[in-house]
PDB file of C-alpha atoms in Angstrom:
ATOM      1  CA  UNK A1030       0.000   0.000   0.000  1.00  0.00           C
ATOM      2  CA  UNK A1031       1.614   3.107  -0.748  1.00  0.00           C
ATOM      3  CA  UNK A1032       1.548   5.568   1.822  1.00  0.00           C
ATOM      4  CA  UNK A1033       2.497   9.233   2.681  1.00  0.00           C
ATOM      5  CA  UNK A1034       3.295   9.914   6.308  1.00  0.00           C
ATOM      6  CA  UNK A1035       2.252  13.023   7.583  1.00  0.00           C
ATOM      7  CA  UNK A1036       3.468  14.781  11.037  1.00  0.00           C
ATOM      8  CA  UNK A1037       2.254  16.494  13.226  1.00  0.00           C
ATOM      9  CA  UNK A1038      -1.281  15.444  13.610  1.00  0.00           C
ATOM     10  CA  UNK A1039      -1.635  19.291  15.181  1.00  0.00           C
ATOM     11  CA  UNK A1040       0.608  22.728  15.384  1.00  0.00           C
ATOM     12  CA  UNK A1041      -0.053  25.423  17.614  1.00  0.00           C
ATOM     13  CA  UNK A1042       1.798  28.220  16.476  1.00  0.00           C
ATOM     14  CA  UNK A1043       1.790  32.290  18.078  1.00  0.00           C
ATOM     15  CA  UNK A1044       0.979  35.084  15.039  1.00  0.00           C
ATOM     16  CA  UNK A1045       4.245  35.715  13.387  1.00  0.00           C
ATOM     17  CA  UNK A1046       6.074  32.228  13.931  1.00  0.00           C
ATOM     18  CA  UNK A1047       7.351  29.704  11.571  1.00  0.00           C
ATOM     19  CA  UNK A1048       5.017  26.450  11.097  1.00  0.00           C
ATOM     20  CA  UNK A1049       6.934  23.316   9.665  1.00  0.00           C
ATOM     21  CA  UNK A1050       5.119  20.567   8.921  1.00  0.00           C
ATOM     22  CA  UNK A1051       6.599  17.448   7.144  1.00  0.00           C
ATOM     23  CA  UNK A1052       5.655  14.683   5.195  1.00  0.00           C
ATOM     24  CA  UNK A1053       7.817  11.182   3.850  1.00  0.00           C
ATOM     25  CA  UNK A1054       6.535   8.795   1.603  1.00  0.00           C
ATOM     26  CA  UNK A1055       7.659   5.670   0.289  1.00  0.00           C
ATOM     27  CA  UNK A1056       7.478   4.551  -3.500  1.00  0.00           C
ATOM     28  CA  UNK A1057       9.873   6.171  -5.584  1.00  0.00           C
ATOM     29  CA  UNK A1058       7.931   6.727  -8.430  1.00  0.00           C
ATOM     30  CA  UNK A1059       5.690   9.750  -7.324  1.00  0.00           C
ATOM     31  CA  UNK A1060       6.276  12.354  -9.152  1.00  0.00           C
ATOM     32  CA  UNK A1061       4.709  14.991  -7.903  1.00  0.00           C
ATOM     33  CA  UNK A1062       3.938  16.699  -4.283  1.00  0.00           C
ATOM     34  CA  UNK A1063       1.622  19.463  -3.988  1.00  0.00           C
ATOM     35  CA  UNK A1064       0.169  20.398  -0.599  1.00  0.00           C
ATOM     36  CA  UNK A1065      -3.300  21.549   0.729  1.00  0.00           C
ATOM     37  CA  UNK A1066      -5.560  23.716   2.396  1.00  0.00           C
ATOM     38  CA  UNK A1067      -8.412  22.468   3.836  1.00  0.00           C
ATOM     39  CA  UNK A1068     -10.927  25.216   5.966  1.00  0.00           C
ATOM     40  CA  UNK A1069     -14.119  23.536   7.683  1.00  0.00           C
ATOM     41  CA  UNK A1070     -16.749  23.234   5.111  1.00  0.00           C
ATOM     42  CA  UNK A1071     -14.774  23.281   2.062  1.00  0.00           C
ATOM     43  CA  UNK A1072     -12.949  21.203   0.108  1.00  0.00           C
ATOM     44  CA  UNK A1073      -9.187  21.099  -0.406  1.00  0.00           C
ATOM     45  CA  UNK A1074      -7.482  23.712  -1.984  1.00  0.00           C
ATOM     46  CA  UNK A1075      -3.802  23.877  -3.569  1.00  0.00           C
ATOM     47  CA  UNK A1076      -1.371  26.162  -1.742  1.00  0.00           C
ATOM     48  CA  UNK A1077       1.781  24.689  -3.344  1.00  0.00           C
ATOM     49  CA  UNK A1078       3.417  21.663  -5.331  1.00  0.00           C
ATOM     50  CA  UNK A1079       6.353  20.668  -6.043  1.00  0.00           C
ATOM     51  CA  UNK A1080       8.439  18.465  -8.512  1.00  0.00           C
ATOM     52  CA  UNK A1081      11.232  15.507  -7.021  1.00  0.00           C
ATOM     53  CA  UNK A1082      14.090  17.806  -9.367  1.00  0.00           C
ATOM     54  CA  UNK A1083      13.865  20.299  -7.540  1.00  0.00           C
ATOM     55  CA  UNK A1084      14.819  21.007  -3.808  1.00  0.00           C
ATOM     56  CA  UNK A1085      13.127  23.897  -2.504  1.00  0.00           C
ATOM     57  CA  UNK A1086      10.294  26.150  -3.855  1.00  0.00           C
ATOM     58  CA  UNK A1087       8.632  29.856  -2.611  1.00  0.00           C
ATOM     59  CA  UNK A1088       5.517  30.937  -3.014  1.00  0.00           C
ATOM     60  CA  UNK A1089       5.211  34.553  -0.870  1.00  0.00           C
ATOM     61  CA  UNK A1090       5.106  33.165   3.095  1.00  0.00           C
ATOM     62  CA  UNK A1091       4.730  29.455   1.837  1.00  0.00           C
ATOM     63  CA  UNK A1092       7.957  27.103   1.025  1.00  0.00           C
ATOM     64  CA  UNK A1093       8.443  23.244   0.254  1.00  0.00           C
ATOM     65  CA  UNK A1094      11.607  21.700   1.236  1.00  0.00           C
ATOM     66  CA  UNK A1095      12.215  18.676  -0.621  1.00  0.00           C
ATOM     67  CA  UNK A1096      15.073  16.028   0.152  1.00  0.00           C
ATOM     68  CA  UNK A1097      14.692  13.833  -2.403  1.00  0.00           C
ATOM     69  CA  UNK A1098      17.194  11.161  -1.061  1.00  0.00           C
ATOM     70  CA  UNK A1099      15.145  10.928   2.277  1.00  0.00           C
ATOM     71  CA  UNK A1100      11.983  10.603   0.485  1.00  0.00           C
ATOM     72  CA  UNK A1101      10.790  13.618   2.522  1.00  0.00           C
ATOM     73  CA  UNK A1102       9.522  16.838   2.147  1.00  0.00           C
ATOM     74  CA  UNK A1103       8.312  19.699   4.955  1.00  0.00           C
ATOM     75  CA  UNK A1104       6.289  22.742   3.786  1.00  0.00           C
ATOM     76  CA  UNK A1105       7.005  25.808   6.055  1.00  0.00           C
ATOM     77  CA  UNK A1106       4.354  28.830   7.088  1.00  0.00           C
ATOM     78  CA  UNK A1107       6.461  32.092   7.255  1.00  0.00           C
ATOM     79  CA  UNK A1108       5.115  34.849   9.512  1.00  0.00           C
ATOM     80  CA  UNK A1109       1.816  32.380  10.654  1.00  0.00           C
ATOM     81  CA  UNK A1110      -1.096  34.345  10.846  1.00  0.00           C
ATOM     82  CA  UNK A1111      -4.320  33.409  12.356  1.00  0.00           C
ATOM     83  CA  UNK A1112      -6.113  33.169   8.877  1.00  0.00           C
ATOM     84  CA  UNK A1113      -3.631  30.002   7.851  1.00  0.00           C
ATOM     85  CA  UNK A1114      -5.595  28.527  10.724  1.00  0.00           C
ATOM     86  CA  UNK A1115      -6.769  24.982   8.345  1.00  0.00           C
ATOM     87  CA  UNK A1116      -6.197  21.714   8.111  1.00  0.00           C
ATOM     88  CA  UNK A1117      -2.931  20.995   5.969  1.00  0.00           C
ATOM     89  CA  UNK A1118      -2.819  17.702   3.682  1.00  0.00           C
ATOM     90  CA  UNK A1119       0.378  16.662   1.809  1.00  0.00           C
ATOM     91  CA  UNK A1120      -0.564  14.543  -1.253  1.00  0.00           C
ATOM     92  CA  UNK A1121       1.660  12.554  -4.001  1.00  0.00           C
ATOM     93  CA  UNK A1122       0.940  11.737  -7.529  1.00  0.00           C
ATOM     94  CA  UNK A1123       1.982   8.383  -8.964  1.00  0.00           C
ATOM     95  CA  UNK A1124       3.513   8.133 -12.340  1.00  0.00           C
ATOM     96  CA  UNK A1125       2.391   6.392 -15.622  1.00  0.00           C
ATOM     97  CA  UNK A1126      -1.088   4.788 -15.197  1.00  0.00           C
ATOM     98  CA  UNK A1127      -1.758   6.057 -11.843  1.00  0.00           C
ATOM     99  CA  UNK A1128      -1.167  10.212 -12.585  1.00  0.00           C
ATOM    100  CA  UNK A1129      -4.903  10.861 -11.845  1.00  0.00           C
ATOM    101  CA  UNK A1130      -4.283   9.604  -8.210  1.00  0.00           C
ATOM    102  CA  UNK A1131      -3.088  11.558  -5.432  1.00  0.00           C
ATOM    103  CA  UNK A1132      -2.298  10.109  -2.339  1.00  0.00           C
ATOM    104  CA  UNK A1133      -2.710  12.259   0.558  1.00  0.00           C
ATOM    105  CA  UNK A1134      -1.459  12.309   3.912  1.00  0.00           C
ATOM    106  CA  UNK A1135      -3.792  12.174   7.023  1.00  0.00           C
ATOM    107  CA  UNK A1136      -3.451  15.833   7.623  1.00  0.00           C
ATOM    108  CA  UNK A1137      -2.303  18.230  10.459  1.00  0.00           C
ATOM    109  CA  UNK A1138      -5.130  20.990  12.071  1.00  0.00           C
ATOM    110  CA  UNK A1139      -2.366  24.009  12.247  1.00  0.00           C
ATOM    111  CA  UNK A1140      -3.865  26.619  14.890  1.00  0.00           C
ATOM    112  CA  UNK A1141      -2.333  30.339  14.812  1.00  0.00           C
ATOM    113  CA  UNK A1142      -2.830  31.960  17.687  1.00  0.00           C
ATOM    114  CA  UNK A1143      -2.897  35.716  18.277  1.00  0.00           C
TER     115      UNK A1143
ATOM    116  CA  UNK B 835     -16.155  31.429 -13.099  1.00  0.00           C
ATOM    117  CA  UNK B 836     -18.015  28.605 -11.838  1.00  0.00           C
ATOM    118  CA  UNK B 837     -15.801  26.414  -9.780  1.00  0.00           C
ATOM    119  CA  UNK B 838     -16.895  22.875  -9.098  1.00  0.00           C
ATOM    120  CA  UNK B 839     -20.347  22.087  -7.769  1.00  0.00           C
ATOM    121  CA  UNK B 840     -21.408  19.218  -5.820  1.00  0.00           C
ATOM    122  CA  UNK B 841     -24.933  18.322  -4.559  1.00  0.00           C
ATOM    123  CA  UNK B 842     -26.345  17.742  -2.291  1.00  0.00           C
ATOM    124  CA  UNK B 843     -24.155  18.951   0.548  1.00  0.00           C
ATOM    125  CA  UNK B 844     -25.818  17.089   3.303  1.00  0.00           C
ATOM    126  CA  UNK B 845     -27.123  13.406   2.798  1.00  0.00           C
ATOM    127  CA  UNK B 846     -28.638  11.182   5.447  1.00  0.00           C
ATOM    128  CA  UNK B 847     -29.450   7.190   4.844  1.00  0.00           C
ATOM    129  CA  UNK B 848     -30.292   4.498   6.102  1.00  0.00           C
ATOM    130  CA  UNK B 849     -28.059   1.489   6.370  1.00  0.00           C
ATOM    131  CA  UNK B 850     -28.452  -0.893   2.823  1.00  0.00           C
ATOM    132  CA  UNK B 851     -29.837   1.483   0.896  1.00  0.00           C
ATOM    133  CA  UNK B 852     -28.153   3.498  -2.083  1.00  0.00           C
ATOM    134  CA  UNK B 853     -27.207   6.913  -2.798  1.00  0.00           C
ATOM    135  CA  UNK B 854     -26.442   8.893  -5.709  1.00  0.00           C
ATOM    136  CA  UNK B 855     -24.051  12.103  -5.813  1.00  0.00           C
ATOM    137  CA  UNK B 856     -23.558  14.660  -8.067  1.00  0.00           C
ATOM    138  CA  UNK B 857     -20.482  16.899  -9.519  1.00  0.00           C
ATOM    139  CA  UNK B 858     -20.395  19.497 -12.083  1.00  0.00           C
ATOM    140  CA  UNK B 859     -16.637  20.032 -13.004  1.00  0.00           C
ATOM    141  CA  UNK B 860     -15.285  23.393 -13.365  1.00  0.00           C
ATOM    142  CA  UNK B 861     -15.541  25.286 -16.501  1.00  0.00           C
ATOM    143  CA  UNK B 862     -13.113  24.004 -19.108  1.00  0.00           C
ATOM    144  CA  UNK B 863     -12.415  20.926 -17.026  1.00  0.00           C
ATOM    145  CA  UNK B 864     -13.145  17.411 -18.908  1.00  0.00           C
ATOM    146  CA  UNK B 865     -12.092  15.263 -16.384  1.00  0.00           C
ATOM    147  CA  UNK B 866     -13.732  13.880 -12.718  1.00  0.00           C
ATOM    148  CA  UNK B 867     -12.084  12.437  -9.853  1.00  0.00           C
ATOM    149  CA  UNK B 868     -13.875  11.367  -6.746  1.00  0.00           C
ATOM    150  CA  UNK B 869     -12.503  11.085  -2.846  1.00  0.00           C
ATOM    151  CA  UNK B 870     -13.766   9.875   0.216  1.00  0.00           C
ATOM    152  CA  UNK B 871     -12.782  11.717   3.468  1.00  0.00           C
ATOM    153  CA  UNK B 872     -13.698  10.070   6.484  1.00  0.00           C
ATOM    154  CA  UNK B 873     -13.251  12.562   9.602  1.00  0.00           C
ATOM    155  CA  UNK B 874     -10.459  14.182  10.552  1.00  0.00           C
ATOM    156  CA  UNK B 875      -8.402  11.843   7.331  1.00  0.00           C
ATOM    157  CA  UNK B 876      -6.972  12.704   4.513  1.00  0.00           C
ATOM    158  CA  UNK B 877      -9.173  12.129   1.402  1.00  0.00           C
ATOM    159  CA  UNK B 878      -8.794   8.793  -0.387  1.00  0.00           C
ATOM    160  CA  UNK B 879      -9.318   8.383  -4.380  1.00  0.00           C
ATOM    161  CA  UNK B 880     -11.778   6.378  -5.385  1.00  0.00           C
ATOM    162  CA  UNK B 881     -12.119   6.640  -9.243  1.00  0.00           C
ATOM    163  CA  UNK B 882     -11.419   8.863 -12.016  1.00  0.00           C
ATOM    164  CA  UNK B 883     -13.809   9.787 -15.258  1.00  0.00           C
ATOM    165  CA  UNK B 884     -12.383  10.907 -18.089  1.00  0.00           C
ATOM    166  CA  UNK B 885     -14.305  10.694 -22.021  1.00  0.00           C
ATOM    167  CA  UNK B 886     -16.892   9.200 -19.656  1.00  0.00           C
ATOM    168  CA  UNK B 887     -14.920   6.225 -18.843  1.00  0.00           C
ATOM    169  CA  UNK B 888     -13.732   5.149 -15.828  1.00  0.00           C
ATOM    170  CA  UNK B 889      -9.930   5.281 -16.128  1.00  0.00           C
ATOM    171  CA  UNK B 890      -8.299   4.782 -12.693  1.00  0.00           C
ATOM    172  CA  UNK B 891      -9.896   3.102  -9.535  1.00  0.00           C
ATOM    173  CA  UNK B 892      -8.562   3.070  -6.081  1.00  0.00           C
ATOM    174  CA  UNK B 893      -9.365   0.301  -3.665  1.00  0.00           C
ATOM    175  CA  UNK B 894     -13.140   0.649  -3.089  1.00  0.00           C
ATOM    176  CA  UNK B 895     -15.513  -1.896  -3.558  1.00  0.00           C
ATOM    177  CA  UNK B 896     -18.046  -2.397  -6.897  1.00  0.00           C
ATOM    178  CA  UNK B 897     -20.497  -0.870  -4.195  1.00  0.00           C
ATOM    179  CA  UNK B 898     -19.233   2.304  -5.140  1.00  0.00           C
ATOM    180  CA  UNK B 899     -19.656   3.231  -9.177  1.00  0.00           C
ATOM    181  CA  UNK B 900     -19.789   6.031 -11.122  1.00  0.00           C
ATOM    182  CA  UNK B 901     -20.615   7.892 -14.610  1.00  0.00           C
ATOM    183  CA  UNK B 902     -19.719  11.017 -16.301  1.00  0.00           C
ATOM    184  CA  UNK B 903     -21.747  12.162 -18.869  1.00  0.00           C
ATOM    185  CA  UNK B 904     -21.098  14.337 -22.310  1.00  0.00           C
ATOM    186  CA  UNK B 905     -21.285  17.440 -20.132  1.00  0.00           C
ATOM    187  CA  UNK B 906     -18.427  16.458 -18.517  1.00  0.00           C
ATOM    188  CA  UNK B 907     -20.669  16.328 -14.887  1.00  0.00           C
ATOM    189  CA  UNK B 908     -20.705  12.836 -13.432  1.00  0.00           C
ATOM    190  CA  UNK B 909     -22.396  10.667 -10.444  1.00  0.00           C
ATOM    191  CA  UNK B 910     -20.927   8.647  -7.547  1.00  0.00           C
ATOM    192  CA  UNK B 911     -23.131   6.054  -6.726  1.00  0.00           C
ATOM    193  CA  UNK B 912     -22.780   4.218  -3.443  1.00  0.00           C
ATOM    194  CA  UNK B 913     -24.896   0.399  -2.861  1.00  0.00           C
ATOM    195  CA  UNK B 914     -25.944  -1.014   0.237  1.00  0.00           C
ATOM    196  CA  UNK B 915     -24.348   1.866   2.587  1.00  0.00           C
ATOM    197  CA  UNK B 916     -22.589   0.898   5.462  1.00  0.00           C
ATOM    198  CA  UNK B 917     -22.182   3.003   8.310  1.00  0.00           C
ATOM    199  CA  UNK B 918     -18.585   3.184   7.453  1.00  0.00           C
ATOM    200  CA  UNK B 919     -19.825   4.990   4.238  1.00  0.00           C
ATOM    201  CA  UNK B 920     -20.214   7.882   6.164  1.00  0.00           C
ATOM    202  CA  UNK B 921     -17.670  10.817   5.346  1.00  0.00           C
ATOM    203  CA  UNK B 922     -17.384  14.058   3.015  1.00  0.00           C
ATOM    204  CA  UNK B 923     -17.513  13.100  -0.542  1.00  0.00           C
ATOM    205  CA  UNK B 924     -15.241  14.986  -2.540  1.00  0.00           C
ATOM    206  CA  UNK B 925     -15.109  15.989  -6.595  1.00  0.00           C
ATOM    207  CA  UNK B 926     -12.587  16.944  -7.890  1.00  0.00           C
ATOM    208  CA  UNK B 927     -12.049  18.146 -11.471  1.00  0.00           C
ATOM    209  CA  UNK B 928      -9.336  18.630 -13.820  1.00  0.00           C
ATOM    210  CA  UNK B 929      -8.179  19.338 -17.656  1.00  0.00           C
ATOM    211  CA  UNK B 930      -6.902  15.938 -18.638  1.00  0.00           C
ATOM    212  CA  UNK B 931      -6.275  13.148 -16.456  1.00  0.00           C
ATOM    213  CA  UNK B 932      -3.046  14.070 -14.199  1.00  0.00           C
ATOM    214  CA  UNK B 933      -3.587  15.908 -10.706  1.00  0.00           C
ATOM    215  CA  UNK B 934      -1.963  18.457 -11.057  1.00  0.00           C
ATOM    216  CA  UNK B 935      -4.492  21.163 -11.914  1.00  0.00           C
ATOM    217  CA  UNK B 936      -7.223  19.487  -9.542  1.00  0.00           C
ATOM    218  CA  UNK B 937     -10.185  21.913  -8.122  1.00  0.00           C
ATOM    219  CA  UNK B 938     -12.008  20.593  -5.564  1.00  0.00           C
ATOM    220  CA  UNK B 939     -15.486  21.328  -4.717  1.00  0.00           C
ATOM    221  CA  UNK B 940     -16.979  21.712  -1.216  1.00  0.00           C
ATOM    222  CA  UNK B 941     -17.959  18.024  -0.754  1.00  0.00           C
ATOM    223  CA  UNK B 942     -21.238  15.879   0.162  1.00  0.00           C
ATOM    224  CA  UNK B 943     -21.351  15.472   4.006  1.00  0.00           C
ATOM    225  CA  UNK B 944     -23.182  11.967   3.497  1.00  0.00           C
ATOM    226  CA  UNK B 945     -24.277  10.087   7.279  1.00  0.00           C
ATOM    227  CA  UNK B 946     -25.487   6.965   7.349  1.00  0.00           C
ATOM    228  CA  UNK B 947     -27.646   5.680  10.403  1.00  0.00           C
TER     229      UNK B 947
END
């Protein structure tokens, strides 16, 4: 069963902090990891994704680290502010026949406090 | 521009009967993939539509079926619920077949007693 392991279940972070949350997985052949954000009542929504070339990307406050060699990869919340407050899913895409599938990870409810 | 639409948003059955969910796909989207969330998990794929074919299928049972019509919308339909049916059903739609430009809709809360 392929998997993606997601940590921490929950983050409490103050207004202004960093909030890292990572994510390893184990088949080889994903090739590609976007992450998610998931408010009550709605459906998941793409923040950021990322491609196994590449080790890092920025989007404004939001950043994937990506060690390919470990098979993991964290996505970090610069300058947390209470409206990232959502439930955070990492997800990988299998290659060839199975592109249309994403596995996701179980998700971590990320709490900014003021 | 519409995003993706999914009725109805709350659902409530009875155990052994069957239930049938709907998804319009974004504008210019021409392909439908469907996830079950149970609570507080991450969502899991069931099956994909594309040229209103089924074209990938996770590891749910022939309970659970689909169809997309010429529209591009498509049903999930669910036989003989189970009470571990209940969770958010979730559409998501796409240009072509990979996951990479997915839009999800809001999801079908569906409870089964």
């Amino acid at each position: 069963q392929q998997q993606v392991k997601q940590s921490p279940q929950s983050l409490i972070v103050q207004k202004g902090g960093i909030s890292i949350i990572n994510c390893a997985y184990e088949n080889t052949a994903f090739d590609y990891f976007p992450w998610y954000q998931q408010f009550p009542g709605k459906g998941p929504a793409l923040l950021i994704a990322i491609r196994p070339d590449v080790s890092e990307k920025k989007e404004g406050r939001f950043t994937i680290s990506f060690n390919k060699s470990a098979k993991q990869f964290s996505l970090h919340i610069m300058d947390s502010q209470p409206g990232d407050s959502a439930t955070y899913f990492c997800a990988a895409r299998g290659s060839g026949g199975s592109q249309g599938n994403l596995i996701f990870g179980k998700g971590t409810k990320l709490s900014v406090k003021p | 521009d519409a995003g993706v639409t999914q009725s109805p948003t709350h659902l409530i059955k009875t155990r052994g009967q069957q239930v049938t969910l709907r998804c319009s796909p974004k504008s210019g989207h021409d392909t439908v993939s469907w996830y079950q969330q149970a609570l507080g998990q991450g969502p899991q794929f069931i099956f994909q539509y594309y040229e209103e074919e089924e074209r990938q299928r996770g590891n749910f049972p022939d309970r659970f079926s689909g169809h997309q019509f010429p529209n591009y919308s498509s049903e999930l339909n669910v036989n003989a619920l189970l009470l571990g049916d209940s969770a958010l059903y979730l559409c998501a739609s796409s240009l072509g077949q990979g996951a990479r430009g997915y839009t999800f809709g809001s999801g079908t809360r569906l409870t089964v007693v």
